[in-house]
């Protein structure tokens, strides 16, 4: 938990001292001398050590290749647990030992644990933003980049350049990416940057034209990306699919590979004389593992490994670049082996033609065993699917949370391949750390994922505190509800105490009193009358829900003496 006194000073005093503007880039530089000019961070989403071992075993058994590109740089492991959190309504745990991608990405981007679903904000009822190493680098005058095979507004890239209480608020993340000024952004997810008109036809939302007005060159296919020429101050927004980037097994020629996106991004960013920081994510390892789609997962790990090879080659040539590779968590509980048999059927690991996603529509329409056998024959080269296996796929009681028959099909295929999955979700196992350059000395052995942000800060000579102060002088992320008359209202005690106010309640008069710096606000709970020392007014600025008092922002403005407004899209308070 953050020291509230420091946060109040940052939010109010810093807002006045800095005039609500970014601090000088020179302030963002730490006292220590930088050890590297550039930093490349590569993330394998869902890539546990079993996923890595599976990819290596695939290369050895199929192509007689003994090692992955990343193998020479393995230096340790990291814990991944998130901060504890409960659902406010049910009281059930939603966050703790097992992390989600947004909490993990926030941890290694900012150096602070937070709750699952949080993107770049602290784990509190009244949260403050957590600056990432990308934001600190931008403030220090470096070029920055985000690359992913998911979508640009997905949890991991979002945690490096956006701040929302819930990762599902992807329209806000898209808007904040525009504000972030990140120089090169390549991924899928165009749907978050466009909308539909009244007739249902897709139309470019103003945010894309806003990117162009800010100097971004828009590219939407592989050819457009590969033809880009590097130049100083070049800004690029590449959106190569409406949703996620297709899996490697399904990808068409118009979609660039992660290897190609990595190579072009490094070429573009290297044109900046001040250096750069980039985060590159192999994001679909996680999704294939969620679906228990083992052959698809292997191809996604291998694609990330090829991108790692590009990054390492760049760093070795440049001689002024640090590279770190890790994962946010493991997904699926993968075990290489099963049923006490000391062998695996690796012959089947290379026969799959397409991913589970390719056959999604077919699985929805499945009616009989023969249709299942046809998919098994076409996609996996299996011609002897049994009646028992087909019936389990069609009507089995086991059900993945969103894949149904596909999940059961992949379980059958996994058994045929002599591997096993413990489930369809994340696990709490440690993840690997691979590194090259000066940063390697800072992340050796057994570390926590938050140590990666500190190591990144140290190796670049950049101070995260300056970026935190800048963000917190402008933004605040409190919990809120919508009142009966449609107003946004905030928990009175939590927000008032956050601002440093003294909160008192009189049982006899049913009055809640808020006191701060000689000012006061009294709320009569019987009449919901607000008294600020002026004429009492029966107001719609207060509401009681489940015995808790909520107030509109204007009440806190009067108490604090600071102009603030509510940003509906990003669900945050903006300090003017």
Coordinates of C-alpha atoms in Angstrom, one line a residue:
X1 CA 0.0 0.0 0.0
X2 CA 1.2 3.5 -0.8
X3 CA 1.9 6.1 1.9
X4 CA -1.2 8.3 1.7
X5 CA 0.6 11.4 2.8
X6 CA 3.0 11.2 -0.1
X7 CA 0.2 10.5 -2.5
X8 CA -1.8 13.6 -1.3
X9 CA 1.3 15.7 -1.7
X10 CA 1.8 14.3 -5.2
X11 CA -1.8 14.7 -6.3
X12 CA -2.4 18.2 -4.9
X13 CA 0.8 20.0 -4.2
X14 CA 2.6 18.6 -7.3
X15 CA -0.4 19.6 -9.4
X16 CA 0.0 23.2 -8.3
X17 CA 3.8 23.2 -8.5
X18 CA 4.0 21.6 -11.8
X19 CA 0.9 23.3 -13.3
X20 CA -0.5 19.9 -14.3
X21 CA 2.3 19.4 -16.9
X22 CA 4.9 16.7 -17.4
X23 CA 8.1 17.2 -15.4
X24 CA 11.3 18.1 -17.3
X25 CA 12.9 15.1 -18.9
X26 CA 16.1 15.8 -16.9
X27 CA 14.2 15.1 -13.7
X28 CA 13.4 11.6 -14.8
X29 CA 17.1 10.6 -14.9
X30 CA 18.4 8.7 -11.9
X31 CA 21.7 9.6 -10.2
X32 CA 23.4 6.4 -11.2
X33 CA 25.2 6.2 -14.6
X34 CA 23.3 4.2 -17.2
X35 CA 24.8 0.9 -18.1
X36 CA 22.8 0.4 -21.3
X37 CA 21.5 3.0 -23.8
X38 CA 18.7 0.6 -25.0
X39 CA 16.5 -2.0 -23.4
X40 CA 14.5 -4.8 -25.1
X41 CA 11.9 -6.6 -22.9
X42 CA 10.4 -9.8 -24.4
X43 CA 7.4 -11.4 -22.7
X44 CA 6.1 -14.9 -23.4
X45 CA 2.5 -14.6 -22.1
X46 CA 1.6 -17.9 -20.3
X47 CA 5.1 -19.3 -21.1
X48 CA 6.1 -21.5 -18.2
X49 CA 9.2 -23.6 -18.2
X50 CA 7.2 -26.6 -19.4
X51 CA 6.1 -24.6 -22.5
X52 CA 9.8 -23.8 -23.1
X53 CA 10.8 -27.4 -22.7
X54 CA 8.1 -28.6 -25.0
X55 CA 9.3 -26.3 -27.8
X56 CA 12.9 -27.5 -27.3
X57 CA 11.8 -31.1 -27.3
X58 CA 9.9 -30.4 -30.6
X59 CA 13.0 -29.0 -32.2
X60 CA 15.1 -31.9 -31.1
X61 CA 12.7 -34.7 -32.1
X62 CA 11.5 -33.2 -35.3
X63 CA 14.5 -31.3 -36.7
X64 CA 17.5 -32.6 -34.6
X65 CA 18.1 -29.1 -33.2
X66 CA 19.2 -29.3 -29.6
X67 CA 18.7 -25.7 -28.4
X68 CA 16.4 -22.7 -28.5
X69 CA 17.8 -19.3 -29.2
X70 CA 17.0 -18.3 -25.6
X71 CA 18.8 -21.2 -24.0
X72 CA 22.2 -19.6 -23.8
X73 CA 20.8 -16.7 -21.8
X74 CA 18.9 -18.5 -19.0
X75 CA 20.0 -17.0 -15.6
X76 CA 17.1 -17.6 -13.1
X77 CA 13.5 -17.7 -12.2
X78 CA 10.9 -15.3 -10.9
X79 CA 7.8 -15.5 -8.7
X80 CA 4.6 -14.2 -10.2
X81 CA 2.0 -13.8 -7.4
X82 CA -0.4 -10.9 -7.5
X83 CA -1.7 -8.7 -4.6
X84 CA -4.7 -10.0 -2.7
X85 CA -8.1 -8.8 -3.7
X86 CA -11.8 -9.6 -3.1
X87 CA -15.0 -9.1 -5.1
X88 CA -16.9 -6.3 -3.3
X89 CA -20.3 -7.9 -3.8
X90 CA -19.6 -11.6 -3.2
X91 CA -16.5 -11.4 -1.0
X92 CA -14.8 -14.2 -3.0
X93 CA -11.1 -13.9 -3.8
X94 CA -10.4 -12.7 -7.3
X95 CA -6.7 -12.1 -6.9
X96 CA -3.8 -13.6 -4.9
X97 CA -1.3 -16.3 -5.3
X98 CA -2.2 -16.8 -9.0
X99 CA -1.8 -13.7 -11.2
X100 CA -3.5 -12.6 -14.3
X101 CA -1.6 -10.9 -17.2
X102 CA -2.5 -7.3 -16.2
X103 CA -1.3 -7.6 -12.6
X104 CA 1.9 -9.4 -13.7
X105 CA 2.6 -6.9 -16.5
X106 CA 2.0 -4.0 -14.1
X107 CA 4.5 -5.7 -11.7
X108 CA 7.4 -6.0 -14.1
X109 CA 6.6 -2.7 -15.8
X110 CA 6.3 -0.6 -12.7
X111 CA 7.9 -2.6 -9.8
X112 CA 4.7 -2.8 -7.7
X113 CA 2.2 -5.6 -7.1
X114 CA -1.4 -5.0 -7.8
X115 CA -4.7 -6.9 -8.1
X116 CA -5.8 -9.0 -11.0
X117 CA -7.5 -6.9 -13.7
X118 CA -5.7 -3.7 -12.7
X119 CA -3.7 -2.0 -15.4
X120 CA -1.0 0.3 -14.1
X121 CA -2.8 1.3 -10.9
X122 CA -2.3 0.5 -7.2
X123 CA -4.3 -2.1 -5.2
X124 CA -6.5 0.3 -3.2
X125 CA -10.1 1.6 -3.0
X126 CA -8.6 4.9 -4.2
X127 CA -5.9 3.9 -6.6
X128 CA -3.1 6.0 -8.0
X129 CA -1.3 5.4 -11.3
X130 CA 1.9 3.4 -11.5
X131 CA 4.4 4.6 -14.0
X132 CA 6.0 2.0 -16.3
X133 CA 9.6 1.8 -17.5
X134 CA 8.2 2.7 -20.9
X135 CA 6.7 5.9 -19.6
X136 CA 9.8 6.8 -17.6
X137 CA 11.9 6.2 -20.7
X138 CA 9.6 8.5 -22.7
X139 CA 9.9 11.2 -20.1
X140 CA 13.7 10.8 -20.2
X141 CA 13.7 11.5 -23.9
X142 CA 14.1 8.0 -25.3
X143 CA 12.2 6.4 -28.1
X144 CA 9.7 3.7 -27.0
X145 CA 7.8 0.8 -28.6
X146 CA 5.1 -1.8 -27.9
X147 CA 4.8 -5.0 -30.0
X148 CA 2.4 -7.9 -29.4
X149 CA 0.7 -10.8 -31.2
X150 CA -2.5 -10.2 -29.2
X151 CA -4.1 -6.8 -29.6
X152 CA -2.6 -3.5 -28.7
X153 CA -5.1 -2.8 -25.9
X154 CA -4.6 -6.2 -24.3
X155 CA -3.3 -6.5 -20.7
X156 CA 0.4 -6.8 -21.3
X157 CA 1.0 -3.9 -23.7
X158 CA -1.6 -1.8 -21.9
X159 CA 0.3 -2.1 -18.6
X160 CA 3.3 -0.3 -20.1
X161 CA 1.4 2.8 -21.4
X162 CA -2.1 3.0 -19.9
X163 CA -3.9 3.1 -16.5
X164 CA -7.3 1.7 -15.8
X165 CA -8.9 0.0 -12.9
X166 CA -10.2 -2.9 -15.1
X167 CA -8.4 -4.3 -18.1
X168 CA -11.7 -4.8 -20.0
X169 CA -11.9 -1.0 -20.5
X170 CA -10.0 -1.3 -23.8
X171 CA -11.5 1.8 -25.4
X172 CA -10.0 3.9 -22.7
X173 CA -6.7 2.0 -23.1
X174 CA -6.8 2.9 -26.9
X175 CA -7.4 6.5 -26.0
X176 CA -4.5 6.5 -23.5
X177 CA -2.2 4.9 -26.0
X178 CA -2.8 8.0 -28.2
X179 CA -1.8 10.2 -25.2
X180 CA 1.2 8.1 -24.3
X181 CA 3.3 9.2 -27.3
X182 CA 4.8 5.7 -27.6
X183 CA 6.7 5.9 -30.9
X184 CA 6.1 2.4 -32.5
X185 CA 3.1 0.3 -31.7
X186 CA 2.5 -2.9 -33.7
X187 CA -0.2 -5.5 -32.9
X188 CA -3.7 -6.6 -33.6
X189 CA -6.9 -5.2 -32.2
X190 CA -8.1 -2.7 -34.8
X191 CA -11.6 -3.1 -33.5
X192 CA -10.8 -1.0 -30.4
X193 CA -9.9 1.9 -32.7
X194 CA -13.0 1.8 -34.9
X195 CA -16.7 1.7 -34.4
X196 CA -19.9 1.1 -36.4
X197 CA -22.3 3.7 -37.8
X198 CA -26.1 3.5 -37.4
X199 CA -26.3 1.1 -40.4
X200 CA -23.9 -1.3 -38.9
X201 CA -21.1 -0.5 -41.3
X202 CA -17.6 -0.2 -39.7
X203 CA -16.3 3.4 -39.8
X204 CA -13.0 4.8 -38.6
X205 CA -13.5 6.4 -35.2
X206 CA -11.8 9.8 -34.7
X207 CA -9.0 8.2 -32.7
X208 CA -7.3 6.8 -35.8
X209 CA -7.3 10.2 -37.5
X210 CA -6.0 11.6 -34.2
X211 CA -3.1 9.3 -34.4
X212 CA -2.4 10.5 -37.9
X213 CA -2.6 14.2 -36.7
X214 CA 0.0 13.4 -34.1
X215 CA 2.3 12.2 -36.8
X216 CA 1.8 8.4 -36.7
X217 CA 2.0 6.5 -40.0
X218 CA -0.7 3.9 -40.1
X219 CA 0.1 0.4 -41.5
X220 CA -2.3 -2.5 -41.7
X221 CA -0.5 -5.3 -43.5
X222 CA 2.9 -7.1 -43.7
X223 CA 3.9 -5.3 -46.9
X224 CA 3.2 -1.9 -45.5
X225 CA 5.3 -2.7 -42.4
X226 CA 8.3 -4.1 -44.3
X227 CA 8.4 -1.2 -46.6
X228 CA 8.7 1.4 -43.8
X229 CA 12.0 3.3 -43.8
X230 CA 13.6 4.3 -40.5
X231 CA 14.1 8.0 -39.8
X232 CA 14.5 10.0 -36.6
X233 CA 11.2 10.8 -34.8
X234 CA 9.2 8.4 -37.0
X235 CA 6.0 7.3 -35.3
X236 CA 4.2 4.2 -36.5
X237 CA 0.8 2.6 -35.5
X238 CA 0.5 -0.9 -37.0
X239 CA -2.9 -2.7 -36.6
X240 CA -2.7 -6.0 -38.6
X241 CA -6.0 -7.6 -37.5
X242 CA -9.4 -6.7 -36.1
X243 CA -9.0 -9.0 -33.1
X244 CA -5.9 -11.0 -32.1
X245 CA -3.1 -11.6 -34.5
X246 CA -3.7 -15.1 -36.1
X247 CA -1.9 -18.1 -34.6
X248 CA 1.3 -19.1 -36.5
X249 CA -0.5 -22.2 -37.8
X250 CA -3.3 -20.1 -39.3
X251 CA -1.5 -17.0 -40.4
X252 CA -1.8 -15.6 -43.9
X253 CA 0.8 -13.7 -45.9
X254 CA -0.7 -10.3 -45.1
X255 CA 0.1 -10.7 -41.4
X256 CA 3.7 -10.0 -40.3
X257 CA 5.4 -12.5 -38.0
X258 CA 6.6 -11.5 -34.5
X259 CA 10.1 -11.9 -35.8
X260 CA 9.4 -9.4 -38.6
X261 CA 7.7 -6.9 -36.3
X262 CA 10.6 -7.2 -33.9
X263 CA 13.2 -6.6 -36.6
X264 CA 11.4 -3.6 -38.1
X265 CA 10.7 -2.1 -34.6
X266 CA 14.3 -2.2 -33.6
X267 CA 15.3 -0.7 -37.0
X268 CA 12.8 2.2 -36.4
X269 CA 13.7 2.8 -32.8
X270 CA 17.5 2.6 -33.3
X271 CA 17.3 5.8 -35.4
X272 CA 16.8 7.8 -32.1
X273 CA 20.1 9.0 -30.8
X274 CA 18.9 9.0 -27.2
X275 CA 18.2 5.3 -27.2
X276 CA 15.0 3.3 -26.8
X277 CA 13.0 0.9 -24.6
X278 CA 10.6 -1.6 -26.2
X279 CA 8.3 -4.4 -24.9
X280 CA 7.7 -7.3 -27.3
X281 CA 5.1 -9.9 -26.4
X282 CA 4.5 -13.4 -27.7
X283 CA 0.9 -13.1 -26.4
X284 CA -0.8 -16.1 -28.0
X285 CA 1.3 -18.7 -26.1
X286 CA -1.2 -18.0 -23.3
X287 CA -4.3 -18.4 -25.4
X288 CA -3.2 -21.7 -26.9
X289 CA -2.4 -23.0 -23.4
X290 CA -5.8 -21.8 -22.2
X291 CA -7.4 -23.9 -24.9
X292 CA -4.9 -26.8 -24.1
X293 CA -3.9 -26.7 -27.8
X294 CA -0.5 -28.2 -27.4
X295 CA 0.8 -28.1 -31.0
X296 CA -0.4 -24.5 -31.5
X297 CA 1.3 -23.5 -28.3
X298 CA 4.6 -24.9 -29.4
X299 CA 4.6 -22.9 -32.6
X300 CA 3.8 -19.7 -30.6
X301 CA 6.8 -20.3 -28.3
X302 CA 9.0 -21.0 -31.3
X303 CA 7.9 -17.7 -32.9
X304 CA 8.8 -15.8 -29.7
X305 CA 12.2 -17.6 -29.7
X306 CA 12.9 -16.4 -33.3
X307 CA 12.1 -12.9 -32.1
X308 CA 14.5 -13.4 -29.2
X309 CA 17.1 -14.4 -31.7
X310 CA 16.6 -11.1 -33.6
X311 CA 16.8 -9.1 -30.3
X312 CA 20.0 -10.9 -29.2
X313 CA 21.6 -10.3 -32.6
X314 CA 20.8 -6.6 -32.4
X315 CA 22.2 -6.3 -28.9
X316 CA 25.4 -8.1 -29.7
X317 CA 26.0 -5.9 -32.8
X318 CA 25.0 -2.7 -30.9
X319 CA 27.0 -3.4 -27.8
X320 CA 24.9 -0.8 -25.8
X321 CA 21.7 -2.8 -25.4
X322 CA 20.3 -4.9 -22.6
X323 CA 17.8 -7.7 -23.3
X324 CA 15.6 -9.4 -20.8
X325 CA 13.1 -12.3 -21.5
X326 CA 10.5 -13.6 -19.1
X327 CA 6.8 -14.6 -18.7
X328 CA 3.9 -13.1 -16.8
X329 CA 2.8 -16.6 -15.6
X330 CA 2.3 -20.2 -16.7
X331 CA -1.0 -21.2 -18.3
X332 CA -2.7 -24.6 -18.3
X333 CA -0.6 -26.5 -15.8
X334 CA 1.3 -28.3 -18.6
X335 CA 3.1 -31.5 -17.8
X336 CA 5.3 -33.3 -20.3
X337 CA 4.3 -36.8 -19.6
X338 CA 1.3 -38.7 -18.1
X339 CA 0.0 -42.0 -16.9
X340 CA 3.3 -43.2 -15.5
X341 CA 4.6 -43.9 -19.1
X342 CA 8.2 -42.8 -19.5
X343 CA 7.9 -41.7 -23.1
X344 CA 6.0 -39.2 -25.2
X345 CA 4.3 -39.6 -28.6
X346 CA 6.3 -36.8 -30.3
X347 CA 5.4 -38.1 -33.8
X348 CA 2.0 -36.4 -33.3
X349 CA 3.5 -33.1 -32.2
X350 CA 4.1 -32.0 -35.8
X351 CA 1.0 -33.2 -37.6
X352 CA -1.5 -30.5 -36.7
X353 CA -2.5 -28.3 -39.6
X354 CA -4.4 -25.5 -37.9
X355 CA -5.2 -24.1 -34.4
X356 CA -8.4 -24.8 -32.5
X357 CA -9.4 -21.2 -33.4
X358 CA -9.5 -22.2 -37.1
X359 CA -12.1 -24.9 -36.4
X360 CA -14.2 -22.9 -33.9
X361 CA -17.3 -22.6 -36.1
X362 CA -17.1 -26.3 -37.0
X363 CA -17.0 -27.3 -33.4
X364 CA -20.1 -25.2 -32.6
X365 CA -22.0 -27.1 -35.3
X366 CA -20.8 -30.6 -34.4
X367 CA -23.6 -33.2 -34.5
X368 CA -22.1 -36.6 -34.7
X369 CA -19.0 -38.8 -34.3
X370 CA -18.2 -38.8 -37.9
X371 CA -17.8 -35.0 -38.1
X372 CA -15.4 -35.2 -35.1
X373 CA -13.4 -37.9 -36.8
X374 CA -13.2 -35.9 -40.0
X375 CA -11.6 -32.9 -38.0
X376 CA -9.2 -35.3 -36.3
X377 CA -8.2 -36.8 -39.7
X378 CA -7.8 -33.4 -41.5
X379 CA -6.2 -31.5 -38.7
X380 CA -4.1 -34.0 -36.7
X381 CA -3.7 -36.9 -39.0
X382 CA -5.5 -39.2 -36.6
X383 CA -7.6 -41.8 -38.4
X384 CA -8.5 -44.1 -35.5
X385 CA -10.5 -41.9 -33.1
X386 CA -12.5 -44.2 -30.9
X387 CA -16.3 -44.0 -30.1
X388 CA -15.4 -43.3 -26.5
X389 CA -13.2 -40.4 -27.5
X390 CA -15.7 -39.0 -29.9
X391 CA -18.5 -39.2 -27.4
X392 CA -16.5 -37.5 -24.7
X393 CA -15.7 -34.6 -27.2
X394 CA -19.3 -34.3 -28.2
X395 CA -21.1 -34.7 -24.9
X396 CA -18.5 -34.8 -22.1
X397 CA -19.3 -33.2 -18.8
X398 CA -15.9 -31.6 -18.5
X399 CA -16.1 -28.1 -20.0
X400 CA -13.5 -25.4 -20.4
X401 CA -14.9 -22.0 -19.5
X402 CA -15.2 -20.7 -23.0
X403 CA -14.3 -23.5 -25.4
X404 CA -16.7 -26.4 -24.7
X405 CA -16.1 -29.3 -27.2
X406 CA -12.8 -27.7 -28.5
X407 CA -11.3 -27.9 -25.0
X408 CA -12.4 -31.6 -24.7
X409 CA -11.0 -32.3 -28.2
X410 CA -7.7 -30.8 -27.2
X411 CA -7.6 -32.9 -24.1
X412 CA -8.1 -36.1 -26.2
X413 CA -5.3 -35.0 -28.6
X414 CA -3.1 -34.2 -25.5
X415 CA -3.6 -37.8 -24.3
X416 CA -2.7 -39.2 -27.7
X417 CA 0.5 -37.1 -27.5
X418 CA 1.3 -38.4 -24.0
X419 CA 1.2 -34.9 -22.3
X420 CA -1.3 -33.5 -19.9
X421 CA -2.9 -30.3 -18.7
X422 CA -4.1 -29.6 -15.2
X423 CA -6.7 -27.1 -16.2
X424 CA -7.6 -24.2 -18.5
X425 CA -6.4 -21.3 -16.4
X426 CA -3.2 -19.8 -15.0
X427 CA -0.9 -21.4 -12.4
X428 CA 1.4 -20.0 -9.7
X429 CA 4.6 -21.7 -10.9
X430 CA 7.8 -19.7 -11.3
X431 CA 8.7 -18.5 -14.7
X432 CA 12.1 -18.3 -16.3
X433 CA 14.4 -15.3 -16.7
X434 CA 16.8 -15.0 -19.7
X435 CA 19.0 -11.9 -20.1
X436 CA 21.9 -10.4 -22.0
X437 CA 24.0 -7.4 -21.4
X438 CA 24.4 -5.4 -18.1
X439 CA 20.9 -6.2 -17.0
X440 CA 21.8 -9.8 -16.6
X441 CA 23.9 -9.1 -13.5
X442 CA 20.8 -7.5 -11.9
X443 CA 18.3 -10.3 -12.3
X444 CA 20.3 -13.5 -11.7
X445 CA 19.1 -16.3 -9.5
X446 CA 15.7 -16.3 -7.9
X447 CA 13.8 -13.0 -8.0
X448 CA 10.3 -11.6 -8.0
X449 CA 8.7 -10.1 -11.1
X450 CA 8.8 -6.6 -9.5
X451 CA 12.6 -6.8 -9.5
X452 CA 12.6 -6.6 -13.3
X453 CA 11.3 -3.0 -13.3
X454 CA 13.9 -1.9 -10.8
X455 CA 16.7 -3.6 -12.8
X456 CA 15.4 -2.0 -15.9
X457 CA 15.4 1.4 -14.2
X458 CA 18.9 0.9 -12.9
X459 CA 20.4 -0.3 -16.1
X460 CA 19.0 2.7 -18.0
X461 CA 19.8 5.2 -15.3
X462 CA 16.1 6.3 -15.3
X463 CA 14.1 7.2 -12.2
X464 CA 10.6 5.8 -12.0
X465 CA 9.7 8.1 -9.1
X466 CA 9.7 11.2 -11.4
X467 CA 7.2 9.5 -13.7
X468 CA 5.0 8.5 -10.8
X469 CA 5.0 12.0 -9.5
X470 CA 4.0 13.4 -12.8
X471 CA 1.1 11.0 -13.3
X472 CA -0.1 11.4 -9.8
X473 CA -0.2 15.1 -10.1
X474 CA -2.9 14.6 -12.7
X475 CA -4.9 11.4 -12.2
X476 CA -6.7 9.5 -9.5
X477 CA -8.6 6.1 -9.8
X478 CA -11.2 5.7 -7.1
X479 CA -13.9 3.1 -6.9
X480 CA -17.3 4.5 -7.8
X481 CA -21.0 3.7 -8.4
X482 CA -23.7 5.3 -10.5
X483 CA -26.4 6.9 -8.3
X484 CA -30.1 6.4 -8.8
X485 CA -30.3 9.6 -10.8
X486 CA -27.3 8.6 -13.0
X487 CA -24.6 10.6 -11.3
X488 CA -21.1 9.2 -10.6
X489 CA -20.6 9.1 -6.9
X490 CA -17.6 8.1 -4.7
X491 CA -17.3 6.4 -1.3
X492 CA -17.2 9.4 1.1
X493 CA -14.9 8.0 3.8
X494 CA -12.3 6.4 1.5
X495 CA -11.9 9.4 -0.8
X496 CA -12.0 12.0 2.0
X497 CA -9.4 10.1 4.0
X498 CA -7.3 9.7 0.9
X499 CA -7.2 13.5 0.6
X500 CA -6.1 13.7 4.2
X501 CA -9.5 14.8 5.7
X502 CA -10.7 13.9 9.2
X503 CA -14.0 12.0 9.0
X504 CA -16.4 12.0 12.0
X505 CA -19.9 10.6 12.4
X506 CA -22.4 11.6 15.1
X507 CA -25.0 8.9 15.9
X508 CA -27.2 11.3 17.7
X509 CA -27.5 13.8 14.8
X510 CA -26.9 11.3 11.9
X511 CA -24.3 13.8 10.5
X512 CA -21.1 12.8 8.8
X513 CA -18.5 15.6 9.0
X514 CA -15.4 16.0 6.8
X515 CA -12.7 18.4 7.9
X516 CA -9.6 19.4 5.9
X517 CA -7.4 22.5 6.2
X518 CA -10.0 24.5 8.0
X519 CA -12.8 23.6 5.6
X520 CA -15.7 21.4 6.4
X521 CA -18.5 19.5 4.7
X522 CA -21.4 18.2 6.8
X523 CA -23.8 15.6 5.4
X524 CA -27.1 14.9 7.2
X525 CA -27.9 11.2 6.5
X526 CA -31.6 11.7 7.2
X527 CA -32.1 14.4 4.6
X528 CA -28.9 14.1 2.6
X529 CA -28.5 17.8 3.1
X530 CA -25.0 19.1 2.3
X531 CA -23.6 22.0 4.4
X532 CA -20.3 23.5 3.4
X533 CA -20.6 26.6 5.7
X534 CA -22.9 28.2 3.1
X535 CA -26.6 27.9 2.8
X536 CA -27.6 24.2 3.3
X537 CA -29.1 22.7 0.2
X538 CA -31.2 19.5 -0.3
X539 CA -29.0 18.1 -2.9
X540 CA -28.6 15.2 -5.3
X541 CA -24.9 15.1 -4.6
X542 CA -25.1 12.4 -1.9
X543 CA -26.5 8.9 -1.9
X544 CA -26.7 6.0 0.6
X545 CA -26.2 2.5 -0.6
X546 CA -26.0 -0.5 1.6
X547 CA -25.4 1.8 4.6
X548 CA -22.5 3.5 2.9
X549 CA -22.3 7.2 2.0
X550 CA -21.4 8.2 -1.5
X551 CA -20.8 11.8 -2.7
X552 CA -20.3 13.5 -6.1
X553 CA -17.0 15.0 -7.1
X554 CA -18.2 18.6 -6.5
X555 CA -18.4 17.9 -2.8
X556 CA -14.7 16.9 -2.7
X557 CA -13.8 19.9 -4.8
X558 CA -15.3 22.1 -2.1
X559 CA -13.5 20.2 0.6
X560 CA -10.1 20.1 -1.0
X561 CA -10.3 23.5 -2.8
X562 CA -9.1 22.0 -6.1
X563 CA -10.7 21.9 -9.5
X564 CA -11.3 18.3 -10.6
X565 CA -13.3 16.6 -13.3
X566 CA -14.5 13.0 -14.0
X567 CA -13.1 11.3 -17.1
X568 CA -15.9 9.0 -18.0
X569 CA -14.0 7.0 -20.6
X570 CA -10.9 6.2 -18.4
X571 CA -13.0 6.2 -15.2
X572 CA -10.6 8.5 -13.4
X573 CA -10.5 11.9 -11.7
X574 CA -8.5 14.5 -13.6
X575 CA -6.9 17.2 -11.5
X576 CA -7.1 20.5 -13.3

